[in-house]
Structures are given as C-alpha cells and as structure tokens.
Short mmCIF file of C-alpha atoms in Angstrom, two decimals:
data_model
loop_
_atom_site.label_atom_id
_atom_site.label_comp_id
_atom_site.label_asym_id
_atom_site.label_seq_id
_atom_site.Cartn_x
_atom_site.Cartn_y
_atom_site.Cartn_z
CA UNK A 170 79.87 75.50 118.13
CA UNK A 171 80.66 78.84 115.80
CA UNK A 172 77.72 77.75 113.74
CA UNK A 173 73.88 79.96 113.34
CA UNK A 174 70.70 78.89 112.73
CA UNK A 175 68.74 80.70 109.87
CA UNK A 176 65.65 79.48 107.99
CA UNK A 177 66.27 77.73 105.29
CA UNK A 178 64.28 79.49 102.62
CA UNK A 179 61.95 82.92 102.65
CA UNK A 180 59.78 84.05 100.02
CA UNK A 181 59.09 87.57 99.67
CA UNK A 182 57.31 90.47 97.36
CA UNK A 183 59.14 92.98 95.40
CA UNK A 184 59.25 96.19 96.97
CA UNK A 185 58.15 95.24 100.27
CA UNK A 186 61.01 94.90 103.21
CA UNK A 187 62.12 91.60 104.08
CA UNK A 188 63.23 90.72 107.66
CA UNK A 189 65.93 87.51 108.12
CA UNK A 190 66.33 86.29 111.20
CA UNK A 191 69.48 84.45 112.67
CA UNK A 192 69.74 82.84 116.00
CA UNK A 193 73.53 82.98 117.74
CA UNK A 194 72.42 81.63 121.34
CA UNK A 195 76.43 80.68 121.81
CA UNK A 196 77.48 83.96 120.65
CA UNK A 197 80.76 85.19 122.82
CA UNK A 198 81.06 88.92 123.80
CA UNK A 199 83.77 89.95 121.29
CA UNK A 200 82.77 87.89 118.59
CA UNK A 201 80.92 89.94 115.66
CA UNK A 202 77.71 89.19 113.15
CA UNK A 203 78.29 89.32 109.64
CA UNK A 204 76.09 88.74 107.06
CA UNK A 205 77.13 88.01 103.52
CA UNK A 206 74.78 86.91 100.52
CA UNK A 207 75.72 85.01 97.35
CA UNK A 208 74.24 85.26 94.05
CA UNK A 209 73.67 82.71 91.52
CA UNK A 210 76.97 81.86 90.22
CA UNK A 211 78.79 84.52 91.97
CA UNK A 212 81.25 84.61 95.11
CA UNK A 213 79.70 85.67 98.41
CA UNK A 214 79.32 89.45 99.19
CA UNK A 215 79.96 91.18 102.31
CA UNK A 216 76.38 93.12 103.57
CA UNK A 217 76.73 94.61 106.89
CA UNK A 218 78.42 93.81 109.75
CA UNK A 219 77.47 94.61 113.89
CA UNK A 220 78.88 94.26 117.57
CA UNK A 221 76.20 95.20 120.09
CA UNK A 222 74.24 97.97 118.22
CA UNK A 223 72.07 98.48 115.30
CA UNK A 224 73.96 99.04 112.25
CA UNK A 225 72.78 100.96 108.37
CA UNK A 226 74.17 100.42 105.26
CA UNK A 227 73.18 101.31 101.72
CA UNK A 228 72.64 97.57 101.52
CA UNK A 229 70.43 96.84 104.57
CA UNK A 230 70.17 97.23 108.44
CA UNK A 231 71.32 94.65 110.89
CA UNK A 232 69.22 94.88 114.20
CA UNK A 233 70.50 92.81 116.92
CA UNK A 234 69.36 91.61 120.01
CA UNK A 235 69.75 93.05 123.17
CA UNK A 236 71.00 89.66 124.52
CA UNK A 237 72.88 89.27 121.40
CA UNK A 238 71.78 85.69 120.98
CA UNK A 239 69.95 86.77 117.72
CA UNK A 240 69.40 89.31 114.69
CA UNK A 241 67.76 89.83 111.80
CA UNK A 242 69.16 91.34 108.32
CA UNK A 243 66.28 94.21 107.18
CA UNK A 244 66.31 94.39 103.48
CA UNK A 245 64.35 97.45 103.16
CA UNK A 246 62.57 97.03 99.49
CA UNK A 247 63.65 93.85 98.10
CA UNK A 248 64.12 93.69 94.63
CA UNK A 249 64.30 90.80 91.89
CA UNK A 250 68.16 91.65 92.46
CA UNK A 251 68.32 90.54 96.04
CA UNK A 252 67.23 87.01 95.42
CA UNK A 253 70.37 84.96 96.70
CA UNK A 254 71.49 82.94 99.50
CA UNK A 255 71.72 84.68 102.86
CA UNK A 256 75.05 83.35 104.96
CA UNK A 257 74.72 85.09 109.12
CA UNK A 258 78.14 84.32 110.06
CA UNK A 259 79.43 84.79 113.97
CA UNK A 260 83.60 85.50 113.65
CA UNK A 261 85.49 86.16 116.36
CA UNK A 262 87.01 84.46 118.99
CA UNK A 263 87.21 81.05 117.01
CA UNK A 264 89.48 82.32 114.73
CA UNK A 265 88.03 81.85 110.95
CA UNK A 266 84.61 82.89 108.93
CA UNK A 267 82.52 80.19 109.25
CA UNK A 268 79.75 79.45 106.90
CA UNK A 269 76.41 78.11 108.06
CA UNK A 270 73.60 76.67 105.96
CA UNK A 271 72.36 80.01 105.15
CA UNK A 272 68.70 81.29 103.93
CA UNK A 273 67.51 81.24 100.08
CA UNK A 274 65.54 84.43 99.45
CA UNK A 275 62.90 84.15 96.53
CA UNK A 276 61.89 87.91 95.57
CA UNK A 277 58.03 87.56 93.97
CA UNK A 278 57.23 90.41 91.50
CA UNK B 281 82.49 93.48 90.12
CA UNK B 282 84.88 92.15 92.40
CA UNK B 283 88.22 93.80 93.59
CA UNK B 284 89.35 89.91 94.23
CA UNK B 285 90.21 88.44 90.96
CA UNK B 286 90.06 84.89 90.22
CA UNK B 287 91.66 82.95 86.98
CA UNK B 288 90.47 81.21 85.28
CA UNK B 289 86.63 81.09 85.40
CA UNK B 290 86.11 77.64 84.30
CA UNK B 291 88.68 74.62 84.48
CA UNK B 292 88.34 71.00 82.72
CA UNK B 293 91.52 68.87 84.23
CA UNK B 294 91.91 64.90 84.34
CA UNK B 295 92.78 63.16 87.40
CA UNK B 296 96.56 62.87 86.19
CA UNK B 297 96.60 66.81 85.10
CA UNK B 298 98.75 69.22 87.25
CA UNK B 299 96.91 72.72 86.96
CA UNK B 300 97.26 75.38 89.11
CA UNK B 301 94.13 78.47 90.25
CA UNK B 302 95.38 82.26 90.81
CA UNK B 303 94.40 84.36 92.60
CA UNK B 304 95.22 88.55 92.96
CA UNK B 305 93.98 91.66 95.05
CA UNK B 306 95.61 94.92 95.06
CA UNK B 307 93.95 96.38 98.05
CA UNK B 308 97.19 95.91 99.87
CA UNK B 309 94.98 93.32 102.28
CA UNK B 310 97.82 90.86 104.66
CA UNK B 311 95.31 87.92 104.82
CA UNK B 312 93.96 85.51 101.99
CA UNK B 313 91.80 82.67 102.19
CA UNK B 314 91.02 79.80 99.94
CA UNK B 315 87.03 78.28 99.81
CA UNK B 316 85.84 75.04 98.36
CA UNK B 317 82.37 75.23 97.65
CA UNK B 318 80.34 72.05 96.82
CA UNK B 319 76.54 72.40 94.55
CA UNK B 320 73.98 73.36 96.78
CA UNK B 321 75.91 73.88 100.15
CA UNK B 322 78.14 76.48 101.97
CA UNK B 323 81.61 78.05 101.35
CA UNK B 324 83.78 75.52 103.75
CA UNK B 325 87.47 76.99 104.36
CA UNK B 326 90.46 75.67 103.65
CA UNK B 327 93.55 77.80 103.78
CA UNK B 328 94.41 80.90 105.50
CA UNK B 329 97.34 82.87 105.00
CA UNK B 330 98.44 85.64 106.85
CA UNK B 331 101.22 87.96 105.99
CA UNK B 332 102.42 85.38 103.42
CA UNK B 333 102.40 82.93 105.67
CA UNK B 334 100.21 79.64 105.85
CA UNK B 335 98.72 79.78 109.20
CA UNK B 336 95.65 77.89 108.54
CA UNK B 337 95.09 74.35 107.03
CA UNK B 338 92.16 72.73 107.64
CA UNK B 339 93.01 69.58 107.30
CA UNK B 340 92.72 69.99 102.91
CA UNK B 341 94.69 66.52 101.50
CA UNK B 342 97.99 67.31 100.39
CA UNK B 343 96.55 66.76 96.71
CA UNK B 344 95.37 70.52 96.86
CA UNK B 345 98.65 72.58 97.60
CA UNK B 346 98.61 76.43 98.54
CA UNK B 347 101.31 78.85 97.71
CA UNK B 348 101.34 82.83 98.56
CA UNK B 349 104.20 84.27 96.19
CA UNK B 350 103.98 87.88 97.31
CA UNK B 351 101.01 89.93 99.50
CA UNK B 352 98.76 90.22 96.27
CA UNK B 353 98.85 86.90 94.77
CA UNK B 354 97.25 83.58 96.26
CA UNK B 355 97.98 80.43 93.81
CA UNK B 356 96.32 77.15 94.91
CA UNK B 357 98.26 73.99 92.77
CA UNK B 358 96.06 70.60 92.03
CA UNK B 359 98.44 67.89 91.43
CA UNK B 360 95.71 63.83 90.68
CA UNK B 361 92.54 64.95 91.71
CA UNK B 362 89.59 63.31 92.23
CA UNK B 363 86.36 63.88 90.60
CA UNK B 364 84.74 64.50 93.87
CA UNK B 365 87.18 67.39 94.36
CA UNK B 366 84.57 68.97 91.66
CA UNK B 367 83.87 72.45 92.96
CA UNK B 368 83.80 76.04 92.82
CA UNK B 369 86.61 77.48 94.92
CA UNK B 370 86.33 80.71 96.10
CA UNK B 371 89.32 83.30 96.90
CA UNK B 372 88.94 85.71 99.64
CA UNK B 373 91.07 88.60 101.60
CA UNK B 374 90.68 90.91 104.22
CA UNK B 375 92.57 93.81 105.61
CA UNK B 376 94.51 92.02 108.76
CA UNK B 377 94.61 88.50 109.76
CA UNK B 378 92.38 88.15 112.98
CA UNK B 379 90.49 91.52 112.52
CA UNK B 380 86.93 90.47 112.93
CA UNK B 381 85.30 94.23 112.80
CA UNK B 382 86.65 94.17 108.70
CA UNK B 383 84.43 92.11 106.12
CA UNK B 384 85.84 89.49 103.53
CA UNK B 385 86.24 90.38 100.25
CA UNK B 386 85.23 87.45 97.62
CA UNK B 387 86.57 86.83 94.48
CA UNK B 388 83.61 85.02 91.61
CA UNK B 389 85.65 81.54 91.96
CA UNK B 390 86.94 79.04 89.66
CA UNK B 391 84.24 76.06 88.71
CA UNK B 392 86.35 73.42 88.45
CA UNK B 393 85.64 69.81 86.71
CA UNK B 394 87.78 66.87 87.39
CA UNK B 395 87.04 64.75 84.62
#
C-alpha cells in the first residue's frame, strides 16, 4: 500500500512551531517523503522533500526517522498563512504521487 | 503564483457540451500529469504523460480524453459528462518522468460544473 497515515486535523497558535507527523511503516528504501500543502482554493504546493536525512527549507524542516517508517513536517512559526491541508506523500518505487487523506492545519491568532 | 498555468479558471458545460481544459509550463519539464479533485478529499491521478507520451491511465472513462500537443502544453477534452464528473482538476509537471528526488509543480486547477 503507497498510502500514509497523518492526523486528520491539528490546531495550532500563531507564531509558535507546529510539528506534523506522518507514519510510512511500508516505506521501501529508495522511495522518498514529500510533503505538499494546499490552500483554500489553490493547487497543491511542493514543501520539502527527504531520503534518509533531515532536510531545511525556507518553508519548513522535514525530520525523519531513523527507521524511516515515520516523519514529521516542522513548521517553524506558523502563521495565519500556513493554514491549509497537509498531503505526506511516499513516491518512489510505485511509480506515481499518491495522495493520502492529508492533515487540516487551523493557525489560532 | 504558479509557473503551471491552467485555463480557464471556472467552467459551466452541459452533459451534451464538448469543452476542452489547457494546460502550459515553460520550464522545459518532460512529464505532465492530470488530477481530479473531488470537495473535501485528495488530488486522485489520472493521466501521466511522459515525453509526450501517455504512459499512465488510470483507468479515467474514455469520456475524459487526454492529449499532449507539444512538451509545454497538456489539453484534457470532455466530450457528455456527467454531473458527478463535477471537480476541480489539477495540472501538474515535473522535470523527468520517474525522478522521485524532483517535486511536482501544480497548476491552481479548473473548477468545473457539469450542469
């Protein structure tokens, strides 16, 4: 199954860091963990991307797992402007990006 | 803004209307991929073409019919649709067919109404 598991929704405060978590337990060795969000009436947009190691962006930080069955998307200081839909994807050896259910972030002021 | 561009926005058609979606990046990317996207639930994929060619069809009813004219257009035709076909469908390319280490780049879509 190419599919994650995220939590559905997450509520956070502006200007604090928020942490998503993703769970890959299938993940294969060469397949990489992308994480894309999507606005409100916008197409998704690519956020950061990681193999095996911990990966910075402007955007956010992706910290994986040692075991790589999971990893969390750091959002540093969320903003009202990062309130969206948060898509962990696993693409690799199955062949096409594969959308899972994704987590809706609500940013509190 | 996107670097994917999508036309048109919006799209009213009746189920005996032929219309047709476009799609255009000039990033020089090889691979383009079409998205339906339902209210309320994930991107699901439809078509993948790489290097012009169709190399991916997920099983989309022949209703819904892909074409790739050159490497920077995508055009996806819609010949008696359905009002469940009702969607926003999203345009997408990346640098290389297959190259999992480069992100996809998103157009905004076309909400479509099949009235």
């Amino acid at each position: 199954d190419a599919k994650t598991t995220q939590p559905n929704s997450m509520e956070s405060n502006e200007e604090e860091p928020v942490h998503l978590p993703c769970n890959h337990s299938t993940i294969s060795g060469t397949d990489y963990i992308h994480w894309y969000r999507q606005l409100p009436s916008q197409g998704p947009e690519y956020v950061i991307h990681g193999l095996t190691s911990n990966v910075n962006n402007r955007m956010a930080s992706l910290a994986i797992a040692e075991d790589r069955k999971s990893s969390t998307l750091i959002l540093h200081r969320a903003t009202l402007r990062d309130a969206a839909v948060y898509y962990c994807i696993r693409w690799g050896s199955q062949g096409n990006l594969i959308f899972g259910k994704g987590t809706k972030l609500s940013v509190k002021p | 803004d996107t670097e994917v561009t999508q036309t048109p926005k919006h799209l009213v058609m009746g189920m005996t209307n032929k219309k047709s979606l476009k799609c255009e990046q000039h990033m020089g990317h090889r691979a383009m991929y079409w998205y339906k996207q339902k209210a309320k639930k994930p991107p699901e994929l439809m078509f993948v073409y790489s290097y012009e060619k169709l190399s991916i069809n997920e099983s989309v009813p022949s209703r819904f019919s892909p074409e790739c004219p050159n490497s920077s257009l995508l055009n996806l035709h819609l010949h008696a649709l359905q009002p469940e076909d009702s969607a926003l469908y999203l345009c997408a390319s990346s640098v290389y067919p297959g190259n999992y280490n480069l992100p996809l780049h998103f157009g905004n879509g076309t909400r479509l109404t099949v009235t």
